[in-house]
Short mmCIF file of C-alpha atoms in Angstrom, two decimals:
data_model
loop_
_atom_site.label_atom_id
_atom_site.label_comp_id
_atom_site.label_asym_id
_atom_site.label_seq_id
_atom_site.Cartn_x
_atom_site.Cartn_y
_atom_site.Cartn_z
CA MET A 1 84.56 124.96 70.17
CA ALA A 2 85.30 121.10 71.06
CA ARG A 3 83.33 118.59 72.96
CA ILE A 4 85.90 116.86 75.59
CA ALA A 5 85.47 114.14 77.55
CA LEU A 6 88.35 114.25 80.45
CA VAL A 7 88.96 110.41 82.53
CA ASN A 8 90.12 110.86 85.77
CA LEU A 9 92.13 107.24 85.41
CA ALA A 10 93.45 107.91 88.79
CA SER A 11 90.29 106.74 89.78
CA MET A 12 90.00 103.51 88.68
CA PRO A 13 89.31 100.60 90.89
CA MET A 14 92.34 98.95 90.94
CA PRO A 15 94.68 96.97 93.80
CA GLY A 16 96.70 99.46 95.51
CA ASN A 17 95.37 102.21 94.50
CA GLU A 18 93.74 105.34 96.94
CA PRO A 19 91.86 107.91 94.56
CA ILE A 20 92.38 111.22 95.91
CA PHE A 21 90.73 114.65 94.09
CA PRO A 22 91.29 114.98 90.58
CA ILE A 23 93.06 118.39 91.29
CA GLY A 24 94.65 118.08 88.02
CA ALA A 25 91.97 117.08 85.82
CA ARG A 26 89.48 119.77 87.30
CA CYS A 27 92.21 122.76 86.66
CA LEU A 28 92.16 121.67 83.35
CA GLN A 29 88.48 121.09 83.04
CA SER A 30 88.07 124.81 83.98
CA ALA A 31 90.23 125.99 81.28
CA LEU A 32 88.88 124.51 78.90
CA GLU A 33 85.17 125.59 79.60
CA LEU A 34 86.26 128.95 80.08
CA ALA A 35 87.73 129.07 76.78
CA GLY A 36 83.96 128.10 75.49
CA HIS A 37 84.62 124.36 75.34
CA GLU A 38 82.14 121.68 76.20
CA THR A 39 83.31 119.49 78.61
CA LEU A 40 82.30 115.98 81.00
CA LEU A 41 84.38 115.03 83.80
CA VAL A 42 84.29 111.46 84.41
CA ASP A 43 85.74 110.38 87.83
CA PHE A 44 84.44 106.74 89.11
CA VAL A 45 84.10 107.84 93.20
CA GLU A 46 81.40 110.32 91.86
CA THR A 47 80.29 108.00 89.54
CA PRO A 48 81.08 104.52 89.89
CA LYS A 49 78.81 102.86 87.25
CA ALA A 50 80.78 104.95 84.21
CA PHE A 51 83.43 102.53 84.75
CA ASP A 52 81.60 99.75 84.14
CA ASP A 53 79.15 101.71 81.62
CA LEU A 54 80.53 103.10 78.71
CA SER A 55 78.04 104.87 77.15
CA TRP A 56 79.23 108.19 78.14
CA ALA A 57 81.84 107.27 75.77
CA SER A 58 80.36 107.45 72.52
CA GLN A 59 78.86 110.35 72.73
CA HIS A 60 80.43 112.09 69.68
CA TRP A 61 83.49 113.95 71.51
CA ASP A 62 86.09 115.56 69.35
CA VAL A 63 88.54 114.53 72.18
CA ILE A 64 88.97 112.06 74.77
CA GLY A 65 91.44 112.96 77.32
CA PHE A 66 93.08 110.70 80.02
CA SER A 67 94.36 112.10 83.38
CA ILE A 68 97.16 109.89 84.71
CA ARG A 69 98.74 110.46 88.35
CA ASN A 70 100.10 107.76 89.09
CA ILE A 71 102.06 104.75 87.25
CA ASP A 72 102.42 102.75 90.49
CA PRO A 73 101.84 102.86 94.41
CA ILE A 74 105.51 103.50 94.70
CA ASP A 75 105.06 100.13 97.22
CA LEU A 76 107.54 97.15 97.04
CA ALA A 77 104.78 94.58 97.32
CA ARG A 78 102.34 96.46 95.01
CA GLU A 79 102.19 95.57 91.32
CA GLY A 80 101.74 98.49 88.60
CA PHE A 81 98.92 100.46 86.98
CA VAL A 82 99.94 100.44 83.23
CA ARG A 83 98.05 97.14 82.23
CA TYR A 84 94.80 98.42 84.14
CA TYR A 85 94.82 101.63 81.84
CA GLN A 86 95.63 99.65 78.55
CA GLN A 87 92.87 97.63 79.33
CA PHE A 88 90.41 100.20 79.83
CA ILE A 89 91.54 102.85 77.24
CA GLN A 90 90.72 99.75 74.89
CA ARG A 91 87.78 99.28 76.10
CA VAL A 92 86.53 102.90 75.55
CA ARG A 93 88.49 102.59 72.03
CA GLU A 94 85.47 99.76 71.27
CA ALA A 95 83.28 101.81 72.81
CA VAL A 96 83.31 105.08 70.74
CA GLY A 97 83.50 102.86 67.57
CA SER A 98 83.33 104.77 64.41
CA ALA A 99 82.94 108.20 66.28
CA ALA A 100 86.96 108.04 66.62
CA PRO A 101 87.34 110.87 69.00
CA VAL A 102 91.32 112.13 69.32
CA MET A 103 92.93 110.23 72.06
CA VAL A 104 94.71 112.12 74.38
CA ALA A 105 96.46 111.92 78.06
CA GLY A 106 98.33 113.87 80.32
CA GLY A 107 99.16 114.38 84.06
CA PRO A 108 101.92 113.69 86.54
CA GLY A 109 102.38 110.13 85.54
CA TYR A 110 101.79 110.07 82.32
CA SER A 111 104.71 113.25 81.99
CA LEU A 112 107.26 110.72 83.80
CA PHE A 113 106.63 108.61 81.03
CA GLY A 114 105.61 110.03 78.12
CA SER A 115 107.58 108.09 75.38
CA ALA A 116 106.26 104.64 76.53
CA LEU A 117 102.38 105.11 77.52
CA LEU A 118 102.33 107.06 73.86
CA LYS A 119 103.21 104.03 72.33
CA ARG A 120 101.40 101.15 74.97
CA LEU A 121 98.06 103.45 75.50
CA GLN A 122 98.20 103.80 71.47
CA LEU A 123 97.19 107.83 71.50
CA ASP A 124 97.09 109.98 69.26
CA VAL A 125 99.04 112.65 71.23
CA GLY A 126 100.21 113.06 74.61
CA VAL A 127 100.73 116.17 77.08
CA VAL A 128 104.01 116.32 79.42
CA GLY A 129 103.98 118.59 82.31
CA PRO A 130 100.96 121.14 83.05
CA GLY A 131 98.82 120.57 81.05
CA GLU A 132 96.47 123.40 80.09
CA THR A 133 98.23 125.28 77.41
CA ALA A 134 98.91 121.93 75.27
CA MET A 135 95.10 120.98 75.49
CA LEU A 136 93.67 124.28 74.43
CA ASP A 137 95.68 124.00 71.61
CA ILE A 138 94.53 120.77 70.85
CA ALA A 139 90.90 121.43 71.37
CA THR A 140 91.48 124.58 69.01
CA ASP A 141 91.80 121.84 66.01
CA PRO A 142 91.91 118.29 67.14
CA GLU A 143 92.32 117.18 63.95
CA LYS A 144 95.35 118.30 63.63
CA TYR A 145 96.87 116.21 66.27
CA ARG A 146 95.18 113.04 64.81
CA GLY A 147 97.22 109.86 65.05
CA SER A 148 100.29 112.33 65.47
CA GLY A 149 102.07 109.87 67.74
CA ARG A 150 104.29 112.96 69.57
CA ASN A 151 104.10 114.11 73.07
CA LEU A 152 103.57 117.79 73.49
CA THR A 153 105.55 120.08 76.11
CA GLY A 154 103.29 122.14 78.33
CA GLY A 155 103.80 125.51 79.43
CA ARG A 156 103.13 128.25 81.97
CA TYR A 157 99.07 128.76 82.27
CA GLU A 158 98.54 132.67 83.08
CA GLY A 159 94.97 131.71 84.21
CA PHE A 160 96.17 130.18 87.27
CA LEU A 161 96.96 134.04 88.55
CA THR A 162 93.25 135.23 87.24
CA ASP A 163 90.81 132.38 87.01
CA ARG A 164 88.66 131.19 90.23
CA LEU A 165 88.95 127.41 90.46
CA ASP A 166 85.07 126.27 91.33
CA HIS A 167 84.68 122.66 92.15
CA PRO A 168 81.70 121.04 91.16
CA ALA A 169 79.77 120.41 94.40
CA ALA A 170 78.88 116.45 93.57
CA LEU A 171 82.10 116.08 92.90
CA LEU A 172 83.56 117.55 96.20
CA GLN A 173 80.96 115.53 98.24
CA ALA A 174 82.11 112.23 96.78
CA TYR A 175 85.42 112.51 97.63
CA ALA A 176 84.47 114.17 101.10
CA GLY A 177 82.54 110.69 101.90
CA SER A 178 85.61 109.25 103.15
CA SER A 179 86.75 109.74 106.77
CA THR A 180 90.27 110.40 105.51
CA ALA A 181 89.21 112.35 102.44
CA MET A 182 91.37 115.57 101.32
CA ILE A 183 90.62 117.86 98.79
CA GLY A 184 93.89 119.60 96.97
CA ILE A 185 94.34 123.18 96.72
CA GLU A 186 97.55 124.79 94.73
CA THR A 187 98.96 127.99 95.98
CA LYS A 188 101.88 128.32 93.64
CA ARG A 189 103.72 127.14 90.39
CA LYS A 190 107.21 126.66 90.73
CA THR A 191 110.17 124.60 89.97
CA CYS A 192 111.01 122.51 92.83
CA TYR A 193 113.96 123.80 94.62
CA GLN A 194 115.09 120.94 96.08
CA GLU A 195 117.26 118.43 94.74
CA CYS A 196 116.47 115.05 95.97
CA VAL A 197 117.89 112.61 93.72
CA TYR A 198 114.76 110.23 93.93
CA CYS A 199 112.00 113.00 93.01
CA PRO A 200 110.92 114.25 89.53
CA TYR A 201 108.56 116.94 90.56
CA ALA A 202 111.17 119.87 88.45
CA HIS A 203 110.36 117.42 85.79
CA ILE A 204 106.62 117.15 85.73
CA SER A 205 106.05 120.65 86.96
CA GLY A 206 107.76 122.36 84.06
CA ASP A 207 110.51 125.46 84.04
CA ASN A 208 108.55 127.64 86.14
CA LEU A 209 110.24 130.39 88.11
CA GLY A 210 107.41 130.82 90.54
CA ASP A 211 103.67 132.15 90.01
CA LEU A 212 102.03 132.39 93.40
CA LYS A 213 98.09 132.22 93.15
CA PRO A 214 96.44 135.34 94.77
CA ILE A 215 95.19 135.40 97.81
CA SER A 216 92.21 136.12 97.21
CA LEU A 217 91.36 133.00 94.56
CA ILE A 218 92.85 130.97 97.19
CA GLU A 219 90.23 132.24 99.92
CA HIS A 220 87.55 131.63 97.12
CA GLU A 221 88.34 128.03 97.01
CA ILE A 222 88.79 127.37 100.36
CA ARG A 223 85.55 128.81 100.83
CA GLY A 224 84.05 126.97 98.23
CA ILE A 225 85.33 123.16 99.31
CA TYR A 226 84.11 124.31 102.93
CA GLU A 227 80.61 125.50 101.60
CA ALA A 228 79.93 121.89 100.29
CA GLY A 229 81.01 120.31 103.17
CA VAL A 230 84.73 119.37 103.38
CA ARG A 231 86.68 119.91 106.48
CA ARG A 232 89.93 119.19 105.30
CA ILE A 233 92.49 120.86 102.68
CA PHE A 234 95.87 119.48 101.38
CA PHE A 235 98.18 122.07 99.98
CA THR A 236 99.73 120.55 97.04
CA ASP A 237 102.65 122.24 96.37
CA ALA A 238 105.98 120.45 96.18
CA ILE A 239 107.21 122.55 99.54
CA PHE A 240 104.75 124.26 101.41
CA ASN A 241 106.87 126.95 102.72
CA SER A 242 109.30 127.37 100.00
CA GLU A 243 108.61 130.84 99.91
CA ILE A 244 108.54 131.49 103.48
CA ARG A 245 106.76 134.95 103.27
CA PHE A 246 104.21 133.63 101.06
CA ALA A 247 103.26 131.07 103.15
CA LYS A 248 102.48 133.24 106.20
CA GLN A 249 100.15 134.84 104.28
CA VAL A 250 98.51 131.86 103.17
CA VAL A 251 98.43 130.26 107.27
CA ALA A 252 97.35 134.11 108.25
CA LEU A 253 94.23 133.62 105.80
CA LEU A 254 92.93 130.45 106.79
CA ALA A 255 93.27 131.58 111.03
CA ASP A 256 91.37 134.74 109.44
CA LEU A 257 88.87 132.41 107.91
CA LYS A 258 87.92 130.93 111.07
CA LEU A 259 85.88 128.42 109.51
CA PRO A 260 84.72 125.74 111.99
CA GLY A 261 86.14 122.15 111.61
CA LEU A 262 88.64 123.07 108.51
CA THR A 263 91.93 121.75 108.95
CA TRP A 264 94.58 121.27 106.75
CA THR A 265 98.11 119.95 106.31
CA GLY A 266 100.65 120.11 103.21
CA TYR A 267 104.37 119.07 102.27
CA PHE A 268 107.03 121.12 104.47
CA ALA A 269 110.65 121.37 104.95
CA PRO A 270 112.42 122.00 107.61
CA ARG A 271 113.54 125.26 106.44
CA PRO A 272 112.96 128.08 106.15
CA PHE A 273 110.68 127.47 109.31
CA ASP A 274 110.79 130.15 111.98
CA ASP A 275 109.12 131.09 115.29
CA GLU A 276 106.84 134.06 113.68
CA PHE A 277 105.86 130.76 110.74
CA ALA A 278 105.25 128.13 113.29
CA GLU A 279 103.02 130.86 115.38
CA LEU A 280 100.43 131.35 112.75
CA VAL A 281 100.87 127.85 111.60
CA ALA A 282 99.25 126.76 115.42
CA ALA A 283 96.75 129.21 115.21
CA SER A 284 95.35 128.20 111.86
CA ASN A 285 94.17 124.55 113.25
CA VAL A 286 96.91 122.70 110.95
CA GLU A 287 96.30 118.68 111.29
CA SER A 288 99.66 118.12 111.13
CA VAL A 289 103.09 119.41 109.86
CA LEU A 290 104.88 116.54 107.97
CA ILE A 291 108.82 116.77 106.39
CA SER A 292 110.49 114.30 104.81
CA PRO A 293 114.49 113.96 105.80
CA ASP A 294 114.56 110.24 104.65
CA SER A 295 116.90 109.76 106.30
CA LEU A 296 118.69 110.99 110.00
CA ASP A 297 121.95 109.87 109.08
CA VAL A 298 123.89 113.32 108.15
CA ALA A 299 125.99 111.71 105.14
CA MET A 300 123.11 109.65 103.65
CA MET A 301 120.79 113.14 103.71
CA GLY A 302 123.56 114.62 101.53
CA ARG A 303 123.44 111.20 99.25
CA LEU A 304 120.07 111.37 98.78
CA GLY A 305 120.24 115.40 97.91
CA LYS A 306 118.86 117.39 100.78
CA ARG A 307 119.55 120.55 101.49
CA PHE A 308 119.38 120.19 105.26
CA ASP A 309 120.65 118.39 107.80
CA THR A 310 119.66 117.33 111.67
CA ARG A 311 120.58 120.30 112.86
CA HIS A 312 117.80 121.97 111.00
CA VAL A 313 115.31 118.92 111.73
CA THR A 314 116.04 119.26 115.54
CA ARG A 315 115.64 122.92 115.75
CA PHE A 316 112.04 122.22 113.56
CA ILE A 317 110.71 119.72 115.95
CA GLU A 318 112.01 122.04 119.51
CA ARG A 319 109.51 124.81 117.54
CA CYS A 320 106.54 122.50 116.31
CA ARG A 321 107.26 121.11 120.62
CA ALA A 322 106.93 124.92 121.58
CA HIS A 323 104.01 125.66 119.52
CA ASP A 324 102.28 122.68 120.51
CA LEU A 325 101.97 121.86 116.41
CA LYS A 326 101.67 117.80 115.79
CA THR A 327 104.73 116.78 113.58
CA ARG A 328 105.16 113.67 110.56
CA VAL A 329 108.79 112.68 109.66
CA ASN A 330 108.81 111.17 106.73
CA LEU A 331 111.94 108.17 106.65
CA VAL A 332 112.74 105.86 103.89
CA PHE A 333 115.43 103.39 103.80
CA GLY A 334 117.59 101.49 101.35
CA GLY A 335 118.84 104.68 99.19
CA PRO A 336 122.82 104.97 97.64
CA GLY A 337 125.00 104.15 100.49
CA GLU A 338 122.44 102.77 102.55
CA THR A 339 124.03 100.60 105.49
CA GLU A 340 123.32 99.33 109.04
CA GLU A 341 125.13 101.70 110.34
CA THR A 342 122.96 104.74 108.51
CA VAL A 343 119.85 102.99 109.80
CA ARG A 344 121.25 102.70 113.22
CA VAL A 345 122.13 106.23 113.26
CA SER A 346 118.38 107.27 112.17
CA ALA A 347 117.06 104.82 114.41
CA GLU A 348 118.90 106.51 117.78
CA TYR A 349 117.18 109.64 116.05
CA VAL A 350 114.29 108.77 116.07
CA ASN A 351 114.36 107.16 119.57
CA ALA A 352 115.86 110.16 121.20
CA HIS A 353 113.68 112.90 119.71
CA LEU A 354 110.36 111.58 118.12
CA ARG A 355 107.23 110.34 120.01
CA THR A 356 105.13 107.52 118.53
CA GLY A 357 103.03 108.51 115.82
CA GLU A 358 105.73 110.78 114.40
CA PRO A 359 108.11 108.52 112.05
CA VAL A 360 106.47 107.46 109.36
CA LEU A 361 108.74 104.15 108.28
CA ASN A 362 108.95 103.19 104.32
CA ILE A 363 111.54 100.95 102.62
CA GLY A 364 112.74 100.97 99.27
CA PHE A 365 113.26 103.95 96.53
CA ARG A 366 111.45 103.78 93.80
CA VAL A 367 113.48 104.43 90.34
CA LEU A 368 111.79 107.24 88.33
CA PRO A 369 112.82 108.90 84.95
CA ALA A 370 114.72 112.57 85.06
CA THR A 371 115.95 111.99 88.76
CA ALA A 372 119.60 111.18 89.78
CA LEU A 373 118.92 107.70 90.50
CA ALA A 374 117.90 107.20 87.25
CA ARG A 375 121.06 108.55 85.85
CA GLN A 376 123.34 106.40 88.21
CA VAL A 377 121.51 102.85 87.66
CA GLY A 378 121.30 103.38 83.40
CA ILE A 379 118.05 102.09 82.99
CA PRO A 380 116.29 103.29 79.46
CA ASP A 381 113.30 105.39 81.27
CA ASP A 382 110.94 102.87 78.86
CA ASP A 383 112.28 100.26 81.25
CA LEU A 384 111.38 101.98 84.51
CA VAL A 385 107.56 101.98 83.45
CA GLU A 386 107.12 98.78 85.87
CA PRO A 387 107.54 99.14 89.49
CA THR A 388 111.70 99.54 89.69
CA PHE A 389 113.67 100.20 92.60
CA TYR A 390 117.07 101.10 93.70
CA PRO A 391 119.19 97.71 95.23
CA LEU A 392 118.35 96.72 98.60
CA ASP A 393 120.30 95.30 101.10
CA PRO A 394 118.42 92.00 102.19
CA ASP A 395 119.35 92.54 105.97
CA LEU A 396 118.00 95.67 105.56
CA PHE A 397 114.07 94.93 106.81
CA GLY A 398 115.99 93.24 109.92
CA TRP A 399 117.99 96.28 110.93
CA VAL A 400 114.80 98.64 110.50
CA ILE A 401 113.07 95.89 113.11
CA LYS A 402 116.13 95.60 115.13
CA TYR A 403 116.97 99.20 115.62
CA PHE A 404 113.86 101.28 116.27
CA ASP A 405 111.82 101.41 119.62
CA GLY A 406 108.98 99.27 119.36
CA GLN A 407 106.29 102.33 119.69
CA PHE A 408 107.54 103.37 116.31
CA LEU A 409 107.07 99.51 114.65
CA PRO A 410 102.96 98.97 115.26
CA ASN A 411 101.77 95.98 114.15
CA GLU A 412 100.68 97.17 110.67
CA ARG A 413 103.89 98.92 110.27
CA LEU A 414 105.48 95.46 111.15
CA LEU A 415 103.08 93.64 108.83
CA HIS A 416 104.11 96.56 105.89
CA ILE A 417 107.68 95.97 106.21
CA MET A 418 107.34 92.17 106.43
CA VAL A 419 105.56 91.83 102.94
CA GLY A 420 108.10 94.11 101.00
CA ASN A 421 110.96 91.96 102.51
CA ILE A 422 108.98 88.68 101.01
CA ALA A 423 107.91 91.26 97.48
CA SER A 424 111.76 92.15 97.10
CA LYS A 425 113.13 88.43 96.99
CA LYS A 426 110.35 87.78 94.41
CA MET A 427 111.39 90.52 92.11
CA THR A 428 113.50 90.48 89.01
CA LYS A 429 117.42 91.69 89.49
CA VAL A 430 117.96 93.82 86.36
CA PRO A 431 121.94 92.58 85.60
CA TYR A 432 124.97 94.74 84.86
CA PRO A 433 125.02 95.03 81.13
CA GLU A 434 127.40 92.60 79.52
CA GLU A 435 129.58 94.46 77.62
CA SER A 436 130.94 96.52 80.61
CA ALA A 437 133.35 94.85 82.80
CA GLU A 438 133.03 98.18 85.36
CA ILE A 439 131.62 97.66 88.88
CA ALA A 440 127.96 98.39 89.08
CA PRO A 441 127.51 101.90 89.77
CA THR A 442 124.48 100.99 92.75
CA GLY A 443 127.32 98.88 94.63
CA PHE A 444 125.54 95.87 94.14
CA PRO A 445 125.89 93.09 91.21
CA TYR A 446 122.86 94.22 89.59
CA LEU A 447 121.25 97.94 89.10
CA ALA A 448 117.84 97.42 90.44
CA LEU A 449 115.04 95.12 90.96
CA THR A 450 111.95 95.25 89.22
CA ARG A 451 108.33 93.90 89.23
CA ARG A 452 108.91 93.38 85.26
CA PRO A 453 109.76 89.65 83.97
CA ALA A 454 113.40 89.02 83.63
CA ASP A 455 112.55 87.86 79.78
CA ALA A 456 110.06 91.21 79.03
#
């Protein structure tokens, strides 16, 4: 059996990083331990000193795996994380010395940029997609993958349907210490049915027709989290209510458990969302119901790949109002075809239908591999590693301020908009290829905005 250290790089102290509970790394660790391997999960929220003191790295590991959740904060004003990952992994490489364990990385962020990160991080092997089956193969014969310089494609893991997931109390309590802490729970593994032009979730999650975690396993997981003192959970599914009958079972479970003080949330779609579901959600002590139409201009919603329009959003809001459900509506401005008129239409809808605190306003669409936006701009995946955004009209920031009621623009949000505006003006404009005389597919005289230097 192999000795494997798993390092949660998403818990590193980095500008703009907000660590969340490492559900992916924990699923991986559990699968490895059930197969008889010896593991250590290094998390810098649980053990802050482990970031500076790398003595753990020299404990004769066969494999050291790095979990990479994000590449950057997806914020116009924030830099990327990759250089911090490079620096840390180099420190680990120096700390292990001649022991030289096989170095591997995986996770959602890695899966998007596997080809580029395999080289930049100087890894032996990488894992793209769900990690359990691939890591079990690596653990069985680490030397087979030493210096392989390739990425493995993760596949369906049957243990998701049969194995209990028990998180260490110390790790849970480390994350529970924050007032905003939430512990993630997967209820299903299914390729997302949405077709949002900016979202790579279907690529990250892999080809999965739909594994629904048994309700008994979900109950066990919730009880364990609760007993550790955690009172907030987040269902990490791409769309919590995509399988509405199953979602109703999960929500009914939460209501039946009657755990005092336990609240929850997740990502929802405005359809399917019927009255029965709304009533169940209301009885389950939900914290908020979050949807992401991204725009409230019907034509713009279509260009963003949404499978619903404002009629469905309106019915969703009405149902939430009828059942006294707190609603959050996420909007992102700056996608394909965004104009002053589309911003005005979205603002008029918000001003007429939403209440203070309900809309979440953001500006700038991050261009990520394996998405329609990436195909449209035509920039090679490896060149998207540094924060890269779809072109923005320079007046966009002013339009948002102009048309939205002041109640939706508190000082913190206004400051964020202004900082984003300044940052966007300092970003490099990715030029259209010189060999082509065609009009840029974005409708702008450049392909994208990037924090990558022009001469890089």
